């Protein structure tokens, strides 16, 4: 398989089969639940949609790995399928997880509602204060988990400290890279073992599918795939096709979203009716230096304080003409 240097080329061509299937320029949708057996002796090698190994999966797996300069990639039925399956693979009953305080709501709910039943323990850590992590370590700590940019404060953890800490204590380092996308940050280059995405957001970018991804070390991604094969959170071929198509414009979209968000953050920061803006691209942001070290761009997400009461903020939201109030991000609408 050809490897490409630049991400603008990778988003289009990485992972394309050689030779092409029936010379098709675009990967066709293989709408076949199962494929005729060809002497496979491992269950996980049988060609079957749930086993995440159809031609539509294969292209995406290789493309995602290439985008983050990582060893392997895997797509899942949603971001939460990626997060839950990765955690269930890395942790065994009785293991302990260190996780950044204030994570994505769904992840937080998985910890607080389900972790105990699974026999997992966890403690929250202050992601910006590496000196405080050691005191939270336990003899059964197995992994450390952060988010590249945390919603809604847009804070950036001490990312290199996370992988250094993981290495010195033999922990698996995991990061939710949804908010940066592979265009702005590639966790494998900084030593992360597993990078996780809600591909519903920037990777697909068109608000028309729910999907997830796990990218990283080959041995770990293969273990996650085997767990996913059992749990069943597979991405269907049509959604694979849409995700592959969405990824083709990733660099164009992110470049523009980086630029638009920075322009908007600067505008709001100087506006008399705004009391402050959270955006790591602003020089005044407490995380700006850190973000500049790790990221090639600061993303399309920002938050700000409207001067007045909660009602004023609510009124503001109800009066925006272009942004829609809906629970997602990274699409083309705003
Ligand atoms: C949306 C989101 C998720 C969950 O992804 P789904 O595709 O909705 O399952 C996880 N992490 C972050 C940071 C998200 O924004």
PDB file of N, CA, C and O and ligand atoms in Angstrom, residues 78-80 83 104 176 178-179 198 200-201 210-211 329, ligand 1:
ATOM      1  N   UNK A  78     -20.265   4.490  16.956  1.00  0.00           N
ATOM      2  CA  UNK A  78     -20.436   5.837  17.502  1.00  0.00           C
ATOM      3  C   UNK A  78     -19.177   6.187  18.287  1.00  0.00           C
ATOM      4  O   UNK A  78     -18.343   5.305  18.549  1.00  0.00           O
ATOM      5  N   UNK A  79     -19.070   7.432  18.675  1.00  0.00           N
ATOM      6  CA  UNK A  79     -17.960   7.830  19.547  1.00  0.00           C
ATOM      7  C   UNK A  79     -18.026   7.085  20.874  1.00  0.00           C
ATOM      8  O   UNK A  79     -17.014   6.612  21.389  1.00  0.00           O
ATOM      9  N   UNK A  80     -19.232   6.949  21.416  1.00  0.00           N
ATOM     10  CA  UNK A  80     -19.365   6.242  22.695  1.00  0.00           C
ATOM     11  C   UNK A  80     -19.030   4.757  22.554  1.00  0.00           C
ATOM     12  O   UNK A  80     -18.510   4.151  23.497  1.00  0.00           O
ATOM     13  N   UNK A  83     -15.306   4.755  22.797  1.00  0.00           N
ATOM     14  CA  UNK A  83     -14.831   5.009  24.167  1.00  0.00           C
ATOM     15  C   UNK A  83     -15.090   3.803  25.062  1.00  0.00           C
ATOM     16  O   UNK A  83     -14.191   3.308  25.752  1.00  0.00           O
ATOM     17  N   UNK A 104     -16.305  14.681  28.468  1.00  0.00           N
ATOM     18  CA  UNK A 104     -17.548  14.645  27.693  1.00  0.00           C
ATOM     19  C   UNK A 104     -18.652  13.979  28.531  1.00  0.00           C
ATOM     20  O   UNK A 104     -18.410  12.973  29.204  1.00  0.00           O
ATOM     21  N   UNK A 176      -9.149  11.406  24.120  1.00  0.00           N
ATOM     22  CA  UNK A 176     -10.278  11.700  23.234  1.00  0.00           C
ATOM     23  C   UNK A 176      -9.838  12.879  22.374  1.00  0.00           C
ATOM     24  O   UNK A 176      -9.696  14.003  22.860  1.00  0.00           O
ATOM     25  N   UNK A 178     -11.348  14.100  19.679  1.00  0.00           N
ATOM     26  CA  UNK A 178     -12.451  14.620  18.861  1.00  0.00           C
ATOM     27  C   UNK A 178     -12.303  16.106  18.544  1.00  0.00           C
ATOM     28  O   UNK A 178     -12.448  16.527  17.402  1.00  0.00           O
ATOM     29  N   UNK A 179     -12.003  16.908  19.569  1.00  0.00           N
ATOM     30  CA  UNK A 179     -12.043  18.366  19.407  1.00  0.00           C
ATOM     31  C   UNK A 179     -10.893  18.923  18.570  1.00  0.00           C
ATOM     32  O   UNK A 179     -10.976  20.063  18.112  1.00  0.00           O
ATOM     33  N   UNK A 198     -15.081  10.828  18.344  1.00  0.00           N
ATOM     34  CA  UNK A 198     -16.431  10.801  17.847  1.00  0.00           C
ATOM     35  C   UNK A 198     -16.318  11.273  16.407  1.00  0.00           C
ATOM     36  O   UNK A 198     -16.161  12.472  16.146  1.00  0.00           O
ATOM     37  N   UNK A 200     -18.559  11.366  14.404  1.00  0.00           N
ATOM     38  CA  UNK A 200     -19.787  12.123  14.161  1.00  0.00           C
ATOM     39  C   UNK A 200     -19.470  13.600  13.916  1.00  0.00           C
ATOM     40  O   UNK A 200     -20.211  14.290  13.227  1.00  0.00           O
ATOM     41  N   UNK A 201     -18.369  14.052  14.506  1.00  0.00           N
ATOM     42  CA  UNK A 201     -18.054  15.493  14.542  1.00  0.00           C
ATOM     43  C   UNK A 201     -17.154  15.881  13.368  1.00  0.00           C
ATOM     44  O   UNK A 201     -17.570  15.753  12.236  1.00  0.00           O
ATOM     45  N   UNK A 210     -23.631   9.021  12.743  1.00  0.00           N
ATOM     46  CA  UNK A 210     -22.985   8.855  14.051  1.00  0.00           C
ATOM     47  C   UNK A 210     -21.935   7.765  13.852  1.00  0.00           C
ATOM     48  O   UNK A 210     -22.227   6.720  13.270  1.00  0.00           O
ATOM     49  N   UNK A 211     -20.705   8.047  14.268  1.00  0.00           N
ATOM     50  CA  UNK A 211     -19.609   7.078  14.072  1.00  0.00           C
ATOM     51  C   UNK A 211     -18.489   7.388  15.056  1.00  0.00           C
ATOM     52  O   UNK A 211     -18.444   8.472  15.642  1.00  0.00           O
ATOM     53  N   UNK A 329     -21.248  19.153  16.972  1.00  0.00           N
ATOM     54  CA  UNK A 329     -20.244  20.158  16.593  1.00  0.00           C
ATOM     55  C   UNK A 329     -19.501  19.644  15.371  1.00  0.00           C
ATOM     56  O   UNK A 329     -19.633  18.482  14.983  1.00  0.00           O
TER      57      UNK A 329
HETATM   58  C1  LIG B   1     -19.824  13.759  20.792  1.00  0.00           C
HETATM   59  C2  LIG B   1     -18.642  13.371  21.583  1.00  0.00           C
HETATM   60  C3  LIG B   1     -18.474  12.053  22.019  1.00  0.00           C
HETATM   61  C4  LIG B   1     -19.511  10.966  21.778  1.00  0.00           C
HETATM   62  O1  LIG B   1     -19.630  10.675  20.430  1.00  0.00           O
HETATM   63  P1  LIG B   1     -20.963  10.032  19.749  1.00  0.00           P
HETATM   64  O2  LIG B   1     -20.543   9.909  18.331  1.00  0.00           O
HETATM   65  O3  LIG B   1     -22.090  10.980  19.990  1.00  0.00           O
HETATM   66  O4  LIG B   1     -21.182   8.721  20.418  1.00  0.00           O
HETATM   67  C5  LIG B   1     -17.322  11.742  22.715  1.00  0.00           C
HETATM   68  N1  LIG B   1     -16.399  12.671  22.992  1.00  0.00           N
HETATM   69  C6  LIG B   1     -16.533  13.951  22.601  1.00  0.00           C
HETATM   70  C7  LIG B   1     -15.474  14.950  22.956  1.00  0.00           C
HETATM   71  C8  LIG B   1     -17.663  14.350  21.885  1.00  0.00           C
HETATM   72  O5  LIG B   1     -17.795  15.630  21.502  1.00  0.00           O
END
